Amino acid sequence: MVEPLLSVTGLLKRFGGLVATDNVSLDVREGEIHALIGPNGAGKTTLVHQLTGQLAPDAGSVRFAGLDITRLATPQRARLGMARSYQITSVLRDFTAEDNVAIAVQAHRGHSFRFFADARHDASLRVPARAGLAAVGLDARADTLAANLSHGEQRQLEIAMALAGAPRLLLLDEPMAGMGPDESQRMIALLAGLKERRGILLIEHDMEAVFRLADRITVLVYGRAIATGTPDEIRRDPAVREAYLGDEAMPC
Amino acid sequence: MIQALRTRRGLVVIALAALAIALPLLTQAFDQRYLLSIGTRVVIWSIAAASLNLILGYGGMVSFGHAVFFGIGGYAVGILGHHGVVLGWVQWPVGVLAAALWAAAIGALSLRTRGVYFIMITLAFSQLVYYVGVGLEAYGADDGLNISRSRFPGLIDLRDRAAFYWLCLALLGLVLWFSARFANSHFGFVLRGAKSNDVRMASLGFPVFRYRLAAFTISGALGGLSGVLLANHDAYISPAMMSWVKSGDLIVIVVLGGMGTVFGPVWGTVAFFVLEESLKPVIDLFRKGWGEYWQIVFGPILILIALYAKGGIDSLLGGRRDGGGGHG
């Protein structure tokens, strides 16, 4: 069997007496969207932080693209092909939209200890940056400061930044948070086209989006993965209904 | 050059550069040698401020110990000279390298902290060097040491005040040229990105600490150069060169001039010296002896600039061409 792109085994993280990640195992295969759902405080973002290296787990391992990356620092993981977007929008607010994507492209072009060449007119950064903006539909806003973009546009910009390095794994932490219905629909269409040749771990509260996009779903409650399966299996799972979804919240 | 004439900033820069180049001739014509000395100090402090601007302005690192590099550069010249090593070709590289090494060492430790802790730890390290200077009995301790100026046989005599001034001015030009390239370079983009959002930069794949450390080291090296020049100007070194007050003055200058702009450190230095030199006699006019307390007036002026000209003096010259990340 082919090894999954990302496999998490027995991950454990404690904050004092609180077990934020309780022996979680899951994997993300190439070409699939694996959604991670769970009520607020279930430990979804804490889990993502351990995948990107911002938090060190107390036990367990993370393998990515055939390597044990449990002890690697965040930038090293990023250069292996792991990109993320943040639950709370995290862009470079003082940079233009284009500069935001250009710096993301630059991150994958070897070291940046270059003190003299003009990065503002470096075609090897600018051309892919503009293409990346066009891919998320932001090409008209290239010269706008990120701080002046609308909330939805900033979310789109984050996706463009995450895609800039042609990552093999995308960790998307609530990409639809705070979006209006129209913006959400556009984001769903965008995400659906992204899973070719890569894996996506999607954290999302918008159940309509999750059930439309996900190939598999893992449900996290109080730090524990209580179920993993296809959207149909999750929908039928009594434990999930009990713990989380509630009958009225079930999309049909 | 032609293009520069089209913007207000370009005109001001060219006019001020012309005045700066002609300054020794003017001070000689009007027999005001004191003014040339102030002019030289302004140029040297501008170099120091520009070096601080690299980390403070572009990198957002509030280093509260930058005057330590005045001291390291200065003491390299003074101590070597004291032991008979008078060649500038030796003294100057030693001064710059010593400053770079010290910057790399304290950077490696202090850049692991953030915010107020970074400010305090850089201050603490500079105080450490200050008290080492105070303890150096062999080199005058608290009283400092009169030194002879560096020798560049057959090239330039640093005792010639005009020649020395022009040398400093040329070096300032080089430092500003470097700043401008630096700001828009790949490295500069990473540094400014890390100032804007360092967590994001790390998750994009940049080992932010390494870039900051490199910037800190370059900044220290150029700070060391300004110390070498200051010692040669004063023909005197003392621990006072690196007191924390001087470090604070440098921060004020960079903020006043406009953080993260190429020429801001120069505007800031000029404004600082002009205010210092003019406020003292003006206040003395009103009440004899009160000129010493010129900062009572200087403080409110700073507050006004902080409130109403966020981008510092440079922002008064029109839209920003550099820094930020904006185009145009």
PDB file of C-alpha atoms in Angstrom, chain A residues 17-185:
ATOM      1  CA  GLY A  17      -4.348  19.179  33.266  1.00  0.00           C
ATOM      2  CA  LEU A  18      -6.115  19.691  29.967  1.00  0.00           C
ATOM      3  CA  VAL A  19      -5.554  17.068  27.301  1.00  0.00           C
ATOM      4  CA  ALA A  20      -5.931  19.147  24.137  1.00  0.00           C
ATOM      5  CA  THR A  21      -4.933  16.380  21.743  1.00  0.00           C
ATOM      6  CA  ASP A  22      -5.759  12.926  23.074  1.00  0.00           C
ATOM      7  CA  ASN A  23      -4.030  10.110  21.188  1.00  0.00           C
ATOM      8  CA  VAL A  24      -5.126  11.290  17.745  1.00  0.00           C
ATOM      9  CA  SER A  25      -4.260   9.280  14.647  1.00  0.00           C
ATOM     10  CA  LEU A  26      -5.329  10.263  11.157  1.00  0.00           C
ATOM     11  CA  ASP A  27      -3.933  10.424   7.662  1.00  0.00           C
ATOM     12  CA  VAL A  28      -4.339  12.511   4.531  1.00  0.00           C
ATOM     13  CA  ARG A  29      -3.846  10.861   1.150  1.00  0.00           C
ATOM     14  CA  GLU A  30      -2.802  12.480  -2.040  1.00  0.00           C
ATOM     15  CA  GLY A  31      -5.783  13.713  -4.036  1.00  0.00           C
ATOM     16  CA  GLU A  32      -8.209  13.850  -1.130  1.00  0.00           C
ATOM     17  CA  ILE A  33      -9.785  16.475   1.031  1.00  0.00           C
ATOM     18  CA  HIS A  34      -9.862  15.236   4.583  1.00  0.00           C
ATOM     19  CA  ALA A  35     -12.080  17.424   6.737  1.00  0.00           C
ATOM     20  CA  LEU A  36     -11.549  17.812  10.453  1.00  0.00           C
ATOM     21  CA  ILE A  37     -14.683  18.893  12.277  1.00  0.00           C
ATOM     22  CA  GLY A  38     -15.648  19.269  15.872  1.00  0.00           C
ATOM     23  CA  PRO A  39     -17.240  21.755  18.276  1.00  0.00           C
ATOM     24  CA  ASN A  40     -15.371  24.852  19.429  1.00  0.00           C
ATOM     25  CA  GLY A  41     -12.586  23.920  21.784  1.00  0.00           C
ATOM     26  CA  ALA A  42     -12.269  20.391  20.402  1.00  0.00           C
ATOM     27  CA  GLY A  43      -8.585  21.020  19.726  1.00  0.00           C
ATOM     28  CA  LYS A  44      -8.615  21.357  15.946  1.00  0.00           C
ATOM     29  CA  THR A  45      -6.269  24.326  15.727  1.00  0.00           C
ATOM     30  CA  THR A  46      -4.002  22.850  18.409  1.00  0.00           C
ATOM     31  CA  LEU A  47      -3.724  19.759  16.227  1.00  0.00           C
ATOM     32  CA  VAL A  48      -2.827  21.852  13.166  1.00  0.00           C
ATOM     33  CA  HIS A  49      -0.189  23.729  15.175  1.00  0.00           C
ATOM     34  CA  GLN A  50       1.461  20.383  15.919  1.00  0.00           C
ATOM     35  CA  LEU A  51       1.370  19.437  12.255  1.00  0.00           C
ATOM     36  CA  THR A  52       3.092  22.687  11.236  1.00  0.00           C
ATOM     37  CA  GLY A  53       5.577  22.596  14.101  1.00  0.00           C
ATOM     38  CA  GLN A  54       4.363  25.631  16.006  1.00  0.00           C
ATOM     39  CA  LEU A  55       3.620  23.374  18.950  1.00  0.00           C
ATOM     40  CA  ALA A  56       5.623  20.308  19.966  1.00  0.00           C
ATOM     41  CA  PRO A  57       3.513  17.247  20.820  1.00  0.00           C
ATOM     42  CA  ASP A  58       4.145  15.440  24.119  1.00  0.00           C
ATOM     43  CA  ALA A  59       3.941  12.052  22.394  1.00  0.00           C
ATOM     44  CA  GLY A  60       3.205  10.542  19.028  1.00  0.00           C
ATOM     45  CA  SER A  61       4.644  11.078  15.589  1.00  0.00           C
ATOM     46  CA  VAL A  62       3.945  12.978  12.390  1.00  0.00           C
ATOM     47  CA  ARG A  63       5.133  11.578   9.075  1.00  0.00           C
ATOM     48  CA  PHE A  64       4.991  13.617   5.917  1.00  0.00           C
ATOM     49  CA  ALA A  65       5.961  12.493   2.410  1.00  0.00           C
ATOM     50  CA  GLY A  66       7.782   9.476   3.819  1.00  0.00           C
ATOM     51  CA  LEU A  67       9.776  11.409   6.429  1.00  0.00           C
ATOM     52  CA  ASP A  68       9.402  11.611  10.188  1.00  0.00           C
ATOM     53  CA  ILE A  69       8.936  15.346  10.693  1.00  0.00           C
ATOM     54  CA  THR A  70       7.903  15.253  14.361  1.00  0.00           C
ATOM     55  CA  ARG A  71      10.986  17.215  15.427  1.00  0.00           C
ATOM     56  CA  LEU A  72      11.373  19.546  12.441  1.00  0.00           C
ATOM     57  CA  ALA A  73      10.960  23.325  12.786  1.00  0.00           C
ATOM     58  CA  THR A  74       8.144  25.159  11.035  1.00  0.00           C
ATOM     59  CA  PRO A  75      10.201  26.626   8.146  1.00  0.00           C
ATOM     60  CA  GLN A  76      11.724  23.213   7.358  1.00  0.00           C
ATOM     61  CA  ARG A  77       8.285  21.630   7.165  1.00  0.00           C
ATOM     62  CA  ALA A  78       7.116  24.442   4.904  1.00  0.00           C
ATOM     63  CA  ARG A  79      10.018  23.848   2.551  1.00  0.00           C
ATOM     64  CA  LEU A  80       9.157  20.145   2.359  1.00  0.00           C
ATOM     65  CA  GLY A  81       5.836  21.180   0.849  1.00  0.00           C
ATOM     66  CA  MET A  82       3.446  21.836   3.714  1.00  0.00           C
ATOM     67  CA  ALA A  83       1.462  25.071   3.517  1.00  0.00           C
ATOM     68  CA  ARG A  84      -1.257  26.436   5.720  1.00  0.00           C
ATOM     69  CA  SER A  85      -3.828  29.143   6.042  1.00  0.00           C
ATOM     70  CA  TYR A  86      -4.853  30.506   9.413  1.00  0.00           C
ATOM     71  CA  GLN A  87      -8.150  30.549  11.242  1.00  0.00           C
ATOM     72  CA  ILE A  88      -7.545  34.197  12.002  1.00  0.00           C
ATOM     73  CA  THR A  89      -6.446  35.801   8.770  1.00  0.00           C
ATOM     74  CA  SER A  90      -2.687  36.013   8.698  1.00  0.00           C
ATOM     75  CA  VAL A  91      -1.276  37.996   5.818  1.00  0.00           C
ATOM     76  CA  LEU A  92       1.458  40.633   5.661  1.00  0.00           C
ATOM     77  CA  ARG A  93      -0.756  43.661   6.142  1.00  0.00           C
ATOM     78  CA  ASP A  94       1.869  46.242   5.149  1.00  0.00           C
ATOM     79  CA  PHE A  95       2.533  44.478   1.846  1.00  0.00           C
ATOM     80  CA  THR A  96       0.487  44.706  -1.321  1.00  0.00           C
ATOM     81  CA  ALA A  97      -1.483  41.631  -2.373  1.00  0.00           C
ATOM     82  CA  GLU A  98       1.105  40.919  -5.045  1.00  0.00           C
ATOM     83  CA  ASP A  99       4.021  41.320  -2.627  1.00  0.00           C
ATOM     84  CA  ASN A 100       2.317  38.878  -0.268  1.00  0.00           C
ATOM     85  CA  VAL A 101       2.248  36.175  -2.915  1.00  0.00           C
ATOM     86  CA  ALA A 102       5.691  37.122  -4.246  1.00  0.00           C
ATOM     87  CA  ILE A 103       7.274  36.621  -0.820  1.00  0.00           C
ATOM     88  CA  ALA A 104       5.531  33.247  -0.594  1.00  0.00           C
ATOM     89  CA  VAL A 105       7.029  32.315  -3.972  1.00  0.00           C
ATOM     90  CA  GLN A 106      10.413  33.579  -2.787  1.00  0.00           C
ATOM     91  CA  ALA A 107      10.267  31.234   0.209  1.00  0.00           C
ATOM     92  CA  HIS A 108      10.662  28.309  -2.173  1.00  0.00           C
ATOM     93  CA  ARG A 109      13.480  29.782  -4.255  1.00  0.00           C
ATOM     94  CA  GLY A 110      16.428  28.794  -2.078  1.00  0.00           C
ATOM     95  CA  HIS A 111      17.898  31.206   0.444  1.00  0.00           C
ATOM     96  CA  SER A 112      17.164  34.919   0.382  1.00  0.00           C
ATOM     97  CA  PHE A 113      20.541  36.227   1.524  1.00  0.00           C
ATOM     98  CA  ARG A 114      20.627  38.476  -1.528  1.00  0.00           C
ATOM     99  CA  PHE A 115      21.227  42.073  -0.587  1.00  0.00           C
ATOM    100  CA  PHE A 116      21.457  43.914  -3.897  1.00  0.00           C
ATOM    101  CA  ALA A 117      19.180  42.466  -6.579  1.00  0.00           C
ATOM    102  CA  ASP A 118      15.820  44.227  -6.847  1.00  0.00           C
ATOM    103  CA  ALA A 119      13.132  41.821  -5.640  1.00  0.00           C
ATOM    104  CA  ARG A 120      10.395  44.256  -6.671  1.00  0.00           C
ATOM    105  CA  HIS A 121      11.217  43.705 -10.328  1.00  0.00           C
ATOM    106  CA  ASP A 122      12.307  40.060 -10.198  1.00  0.00           C
ATOM    107  CA  ALA A 123      10.235  38.400 -12.925  1.00  0.00           C
ATOM    108  CA  SER A 124      10.833  34.941 -11.438  1.00  0.00           C
ATOM    109  CA  LEU A 125       8.807  36.111  -8.416  1.00  0.00           C
ATOM    110  CA  ARG A 126       6.394  38.541 -10.033  1.00  0.00           C
ATOM    111  CA  VAL A 127       5.084  36.338 -12.846  1.00  0.00           C
ATOM    112  CA  PRO A 128       4.092  33.419 -10.565  1.00  0.00           C
ATOM    113  CA  ALA A 129       2.741  35.923  -8.016  1.00  0.00           C
ATOM    114  CA  ARG A 130       0.407  37.480 -10.552  1.00  0.00           C
ATOM    115  CA  ALA A 131      -0.623  34.033 -11.793  1.00  0.00           C
ATOM    116  CA  GLY A 132      -1.354  33.019  -8.193  1.00  0.00           C
ATOM    117  CA  LEU A 133      -3.505  36.106  -7.641  1.00  0.00           C
ATOM    118  CA  ALA A 134      -5.368  35.406 -10.868  1.00  0.00           C
ATOM    119  CA  ALA A 135      -6.015  31.816  -9.756  1.00  0.00           C
ATOM    120  CA  VAL A 136      -7.926  33.018  -6.689  1.00  0.00           C
ATOM    121  CA  GLY A 137      -9.557  35.885  -8.566  1.00  0.00           C
ATOM    122  CA  LEU A 138      -7.603  38.722  -6.995  1.00  0.00           C
ATOM    123  CA  ASP A 139      -5.647  39.914 -10.043  1.00  0.00           C
ATOM    124  CA  ALA A 140      -7.444  43.253 -10.071  1.00  0.00           C
ATOM    125  CA  ARG A 141      -6.321  43.925  -6.484  1.00  0.00           C
ATOM    126  CA  ALA A 142      -2.608  43.229  -7.005  1.00  0.00           C
ATOM    127  CA  ASP A 143      -1.435  46.697  -5.942  1.00  0.00           C
ATOM    128  CA  THR A 144      -3.771  47.060  -2.963  1.00  0.00           C
ATOM    129  CA  LEU A 145      -2.282  46.837   0.510  1.00  0.00           C
ATOM    130  CA  ALA A 146      -3.404  43.612   2.144  1.00  0.00           C
ATOM    131  CA  ALA A 147      -4.711  45.631   5.107  1.00  0.00           C
ATOM    132  CA  ASN A 148      -7.142  47.366   2.734  1.00  0.00           C
ATOM    133  CA  LEU A 149      -8.570  44.176   1.244  1.00  0.00           C
ATOM    134  CA  SER A 150     -11.997  42.996   2.370  1.00  0.00           C
ATOM    135  CA  HIS A 151     -12.149  40.082   4.769  1.00  0.00           C
ATOM    136  CA  GLY A 152     -13.118  37.645   2.016  1.00  0.00           C
ATOM    137  CA  GLU A 153     -10.346  38.912  -0.216  1.00  0.00           C
ATOM    138  CA  GLN A 154      -7.818  38.430   2.558  1.00  0.00           C
ATOM    139  CA  ARG A 155      -8.966  34.813   2.898  1.00  0.00           C
ATOM    140  CA  GLN A 156      -8.481  34.371  -0.849  1.00  0.00           C
ATOM    141  CA  LEU A 157      -5.062  35.970  -0.583  1.00  0.00           C
ATOM    142  CA  GLU A 158      -4.132  33.466   2.102  1.00  0.00           C
ATOM    143  CA  ILE A 159      -4.999  30.633  -0.240  1.00  0.00           C
ATOM    144  CA  ALA A 160      -2.889  32.209  -2.982  1.00  0.00           C
ATOM    145  CA  MET A 161       0.034  32.475  -0.534  1.00  0.00           C
ATOM    146  CA  ALA A 162      -0.411  28.877   0.575  1.00  0.00           C
ATOM    147  CA  LEU A 163      -0.445  27.709  -3.048  1.00  0.00           C
ATOM    148  CA  ALA A 164       2.587  29.759  -4.084  1.00  0.00           C
ATOM    149  CA  GLY A 165       5.119  27.080  -3.274  1.00  0.00           C
ATOM    150  CA  ALA A 166       3.141  24.350  -5.077  1.00  0.00           C
ATOM    151  CA  PRO A 167       2.678  22.543  -1.747  1.00  0.00           C
ATOM    152  CA  ARG A 168       1.895  18.825  -1.546  1.00  0.00           C
ATOM    153  CA  LEU A 169      -0.215  19.308   1.563  1.00  0.00           C
ATOM    154  CA  LEU A 170      -2.542  22.195   2.364  1.00  0.00           C
ATOM    155  CA  LEU A 171      -3.689  22.757   5.937  1.00  0.00           C
ATOM    156  CA  LEU A 172      -6.681  25.059   5.743  1.00  0.00           C
ATOM    157  CA  ASP A 173      -7.929  26.332   9.090  1.00  0.00           C
ATOM    158  CA  GLU A 174     -11.479  27.574   8.570  1.00  0.00           C
ATOM    159  CA  PRO A 175     -10.965  29.201   5.186  1.00  0.00           C
ATOM    160  CA  MET A 176     -14.643  30.163   5.112  1.00  0.00           C
ATOM    161  CA  ALA A 177     -14.773  31.805   8.535  1.00  0.00           C
ATOM    162  CA  GLY A 178     -16.597  35.107   8.458  1.00  0.00           C
ATOM    163  CA  MET A 179     -17.435  34.909   4.769  1.00  0.00           C
ATOM    164  CA  GLY A 180     -20.728  35.907   3.227  1.00  0.00           C
ATOM    165  CA  PRO A 181     -22.743  33.283   1.280  1.00  0.00           C
ATOM    166  CA  ASP A 182     -21.455  34.446  -2.123  1.00  0.00           C
ATOM    167  CA  GLU A 183     -17.858  34.472  -0.990  1.00  0.00           C
ATOM    168  CA  SER A 184     -18.324  31.013   0.528  1.00  0.00           C
ATOM    169  CA  GLN A 185     -19.646  29.602  -2.724  1.00  0.00           C
TER     170      GLN A 185
END
